[in-house]
Amino acid sequence: QVQLVESGGGLVQPGGSLRLSCAASGTFFSINDMGWYRQVPGKERELVASITIGNFANYVDAVKGRFTISRDNAKNTVYLQMNNLKPEDTAVYYCNARIVFRAFGSEITYWGKGTLVTVSS
């Protein structure tokens, strides 16, 4: 059974920083793409940033220059460093991972349960 567990959310003032972490546990062959999504009530979940197993990163325009995604493949962990946070970044942030269970096998997508980030003075 694979689990993704996020941590690092909380309340921060505008202009502040937070670092989110997401660790994958369980038995599997490898993890391909990992990513962070966010969702606010009444809106669809949106991609914030993603990173390939080779460390190629992609960001939504709204966070470029402020957020940095990274991963530690040895720890099966993905991070999201969020700087210069704005009130519009307030959301529940979800971790996502595409996991492979055997060589040349297909991917299965897993989600974390989410961590709340609130940006407010």
PDB file of C-alpha atoms in Angstrom:
ATOM      1  CA  GLN A   1       0.000   0.000   0.000  1.00  0.00           C
ATOM      2  CA  VAL A   2       1.456   3.320  -1.089  1.00  0.00           C
ATOM      3  CA  GLN A   3       0.904   6.446   0.972  1.00  0.00           C
ATOM      4  CA  LEU A   4       1.826  10.067   0.313  1.00  0.00           C
ATOM      5  CA  VAL A   5       2.063  12.188   3.438  1.00  0.00           C
ATOM      6  CA  GLU A   6       2.332  15.972   3.206  1.00  0.00           C
ATOM      7  CA  SER A   7       3.644  18.287   5.884  1.00  0.00           C
ATOM      8  CA  GLY A   8       4.658  21.904   6.300  1.00  0.00           C
ATOM      9  CA  GLY A   9       1.426  23.798   5.806  1.00  0.00           C
ATOM     10  CA  GLY A  10       0.232  26.514   8.138  1.00  0.00           C
ATOM     11  CA  LEU A  11      -0.521  30.188   8.591  1.00  0.00           C
ATOM     12  CA  VAL A  12       1.923  32.747   7.246  1.00  0.00           C
ATOM     13  CA  GLN A  13       1.827  36.484   6.648  1.00  0.00           C
ATOM     14  CA  PRO A  14       1.989  37.935   3.140  1.00  0.00           C
ATOM     15  CA  GLY A  15       5.579  38.002   1.959  1.00  0.00           C
ATOM     16  CA  GLY A  16       6.492  35.067   4.152  1.00  0.00           C
ATOM     17  CA  SER A  17       7.766  31.606   3.269  1.00  0.00           C
ATOM     18  CA  LEU A  18       6.780  27.989   3.828  1.00  0.00           C
ATOM     19  CA  ARG A  19       8.295  24.699   2.768  1.00  0.00           C
ATOM     20  CA  LEU A  20       6.015  21.778   2.005  1.00  0.00           C
ATOM     21  CA  SER A  21       7.237  18.190   2.043  1.00  0.00           C
ATOM     22  CA  CYS A  22       5.647  15.016   0.727  1.00  0.00           C
ATOM     23  CA  ALA A  23       7.073  11.577   1.439  1.00  0.00           C
ATOM     24  CA  ALA A  24       6.004   8.428  -0.370  1.00  0.00           C
ATOM     25  CA  SER A  25       6.028   5.182   1.576  1.00  0.00           C
ATOM     26  CA  GLY A  26       5.336   1.591   0.608  1.00  0.00           C
ATOM     27  CA  THR A  27       6.798  -0.926  -1.812  1.00  0.00           C
ATOM     28  CA  PHE A  28       7.243   0.091  -5.442  1.00  0.00           C
ATOM     29  CA  PHE A  29       9.774   0.067  -8.279  1.00  0.00           C
ATOM     30  CA  SER A  30      10.147   3.787  -8.962  1.00  0.00           C
ATOM     31  CA  ILE A  31       8.445   7.165  -8.929  1.00  0.00           C
ATOM     32  CA  ASN A  32       8.167   9.074 -12.189  1.00  0.00           C
ATOM     33  CA  ASP A  33       6.716  12.584 -12.132  1.00  0.00           C
ATOM     34  CA  MET A  34       5.866  14.197  -8.803  1.00  0.00           C
ATOM     35  CA  GLY A  35       3.918  17.365  -8.331  1.00  0.00           C
ATOM     36  CA  TRP A  36       2.012  19.797  -6.183  1.00  0.00           C
ATOM     37  CA  TYR A  37      -1.559  20.875  -6.827  1.00  0.00           C
ATOM     38  CA  ARG A  38      -3.785  23.262  -4.928  1.00  0.00           C
ATOM     39  CA  GLN A  39      -7.499  23.743  -4.515  1.00  0.00           C
ATOM     40  CA  VAL A  40      -9.743  26.416  -3.029  1.00  0.00           C
ATOM     41  CA  PRO A  41     -13.435  25.897  -2.267  1.00  0.00           C
ATOM     42  CA  GLY A  42     -15.596  26.141  -5.357  1.00  0.00           C
ATOM     43  CA  LYS A  43     -12.715  25.811  -7.788  1.00  0.00           C
ATOM     44  CA  GLU A  44     -11.043  22.935  -9.573  1.00  0.00           C
ATOM     45  CA  ARG A  45      -7.756  21.543  -8.361  1.00  0.00           C
ATOM     46  CA  GLU A  46      -4.919  23.158 -10.297  1.00  0.00           C
ATOM     47  CA  LEU A  47      -1.340  22.162 -10.954  1.00  0.00           C
ATOM     48  CA  VAL A  48       1.170  24.379  -9.171  1.00  0.00           C
ATOM     49  CA  ALA A  49       4.445  22.674 -10.071  1.00  0.00           C
ATOM     50  CA  SER A  50       5.737  19.335 -11.263  1.00  0.00           C
ATOM     51  CA  ILE A  51       9.120  17.674 -11.510  1.00  0.00           C
ATOM     52  CA  THR A  52      10.317  14.688 -13.515  1.00  0.00           C
ATOM     53  CA  ILE A  53      12.564  11.905 -12.244  1.00  0.00           C
ATOM     54  CA  GLY A  54      15.372  13.728 -14.067  1.00  0.00           C
ATOM     55  CA  ASN A  55      14.622  16.963 -12.171  1.00  0.00           C
ATOM     56  CA  PHE A  56      13.006  18.907 -15.001  1.00  0.00           C
ATOM     57  CA  ALA A  57      10.595  21.319 -13.314  1.00  0.00           C
ATOM     58  CA  ASN A  58       7.467  23.008 -14.591  1.00  0.00           C
ATOM     59  CA  TYR A  59       5.475  25.807 -12.913  1.00  0.00           C
ATOM     60  CA  VAL A  60       2.168  27.545 -13.350  1.00  0.00           C
ATOM     61  CA  ASP A  61       2.727  31.194 -14.314  1.00  0.00           C
ATOM     62  CA  ALA A  62       1.278  32.515 -11.049  1.00  0.00           C
ATOM     63  CA  VAL A  63       4.098  31.024  -8.963  1.00  0.00           C
ATOM     64  CA  LYS A  64       7.093  31.358 -11.295  1.00  0.00           C
ATOM     65  CA  GLY A  65       9.970  33.097  -9.546  1.00  0.00           C
ATOM     66  CA  ARG A  66       8.430  32.539  -6.101  1.00  0.00           C
ATOM     67  CA  PHE A  67       8.053  28.759  -5.726  1.00  0.00           C
ATOM     68  CA  THR A  68      10.682  26.067  -6.230  1.00  0.00           C
ATOM     69  CA  ILE A  69       9.951  22.367  -6.526  1.00  0.00           C
ATOM     70  CA  SER A  70      12.644  19.794  -5.792  1.00  0.00           C
ATOM     71  CA  ARG A  71      12.896  16.109  -5.013  1.00  0.00           C
ATOM     72  CA  ASP A  72      15.129  13.668  -3.171  1.00  0.00           C
ATOM     73  CA  ASN A  73      14.841  10.353  -4.975  1.00  0.00           C
ATOM     74  CA  ALA A  74      16.712   8.497  -2.230  1.00  0.00           C
ATOM     75  CA  LYS A  75      14.048   9.604   0.258  1.00  0.00           C
ATOM     76  CA  ASN A  76      11.094   9.352  -2.164  1.00  0.00           C
ATOM     77  CA  THR A  77      10.265  12.905  -1.177  1.00  0.00           C
ATOM     78  CA  VAL A  78       9.195  16.006  -3.068  1.00  0.00           C
ATOM     79  CA  TYR A  79       9.420  19.545  -1.694  1.00  0.00           C
ATOM     80  CA  LEU A  80       7.826  22.871  -2.507  1.00  0.00           C
ATOM     81  CA  GLN A  81       9.645  25.957  -1.285  1.00  0.00           C
ATOM     82  CA  MET A  82       7.204  28.858  -1.338  1.00  0.00           C
ATOM     83  CA  ASN A  83       8.565  32.387  -0.984  1.00  0.00           C
ATOM     84  CA  ASN A  84       6.925  35.802  -1.142  1.00  0.00           C
ATOM     85  CA  LEU A  85       3.573  34.228  -0.423  1.00  0.00           C
ATOM     86  CA  LYS A  86       0.416  36.125  -1.369  1.00  0.00           C
ATOM     87  CA  PRO A  87      -3.140  35.846  -0.025  1.00  0.00           C
ATOM     88  CA  GLU A  88      -4.196  34.298  -3.335  1.00  0.00           C
ATOM     89  CA  ASP A  89      -1.854  31.374  -2.611  1.00  0.00           C
ATOM     90  CA  THR A  90      -4.208  30.322   0.184  1.00  0.00           C
ATOM     91  CA  ALA A  91      -5.423  26.809  -0.596  1.00  0.00           C
ATOM     92  CA  VAL A  92      -5.181  23.163   0.316  1.00  0.00           C
ATOM     93  CA  TYR A  93      -2.014  21.834  -1.311  1.00  0.00           C
ATOM     94  CA  TYR A  94      -1.953  18.233  -2.514  1.00  0.00           C
ATOM     95  CA  CYS A  95       1.023  16.083  -3.384  1.00  0.00           C
ATOM     96  CA  ASN A  96       0.848  13.842  -6.438  1.00  0.00           C
ATOM     97  CA  ALA A  97       3.114  11.014  -7.581  1.00  0.00           C
ATOM     98  CA  ARG A  98       3.113   8.663 -10.556  1.00  0.00           C
ATOM     99  CA  ILE A  99       4.342   5.340  -9.262  1.00  0.00           C
ATOM    100  CA  VAL A 100       5.585   2.291 -11.120  1.00  0.00           C
ATOM    101  CA  PHE A 101       5.443  -1.123  -9.462  1.00  0.00           C
ATOM    102  CA  ARG A 102       7.636  -3.115 -11.824  1.00  0.00           C
ATOM    103  CA  ALA A 103      10.159  -2.466 -14.572  1.00  0.00           C
ATOM    104  CA  PHE A 104       8.430  -1.268 -17.758  1.00  0.00           C
ATOM    105  CA  GLY A 105       5.126  -1.308 -15.880  1.00  0.00           C
ATOM    106  CA  SER A 106       2.421   1.315 -16.229  1.00  0.00           C
ATOM    107  CA  GLU A 107       2.071   4.282 -13.871  1.00  0.00           C
ATOM    108  CA  ILE A 108      -0.505   4.587 -11.139  1.00  0.00           C
ATOM    109  CA  THR A 109      -1.245   8.045  -9.783  1.00  0.00           C
ATOM    110  CA  TYR A 110      -1.432   8.571  -6.037  1.00  0.00           C
ATOM    111  CA  TRP A 111      -2.525  11.616  -4.046  1.00  0.00           C
ATOM    112  CA  GLY A 112      -1.826  12.865  -0.559  1.00  0.00           C
ATOM    113  CA  LYS A 113      -4.617  14.032   1.733  1.00  0.00           C
ATOM    114  CA  GLY A 114      -3.581  17.668   1.506  1.00  0.00           C
ATOM    115  CA  THR A 115      -2.130  20.336   3.751  1.00  0.00           C
ATOM    116  CA  LEU A 116      -3.683  23.752   4.296  1.00  0.00           C
ATOM    117  CA  VAL A 117      -1.700  26.891   3.515  1.00  0.00           C
ATOM    118  CA  THR A 118      -3.219  30.155   4.711  1.00  0.00           C
ATOM    119  CA  VAL A 119      -1.637  33.479   3.783  1.00  0.00           C
ATOM    120  CA  SER A 120      -3.118  36.266   5.852  1.00  0.00           C
ATOM    121  CA  SER A 121      -2.123  39.208   8.001  1.00  0.00           C
TER     122      SER A 121
END
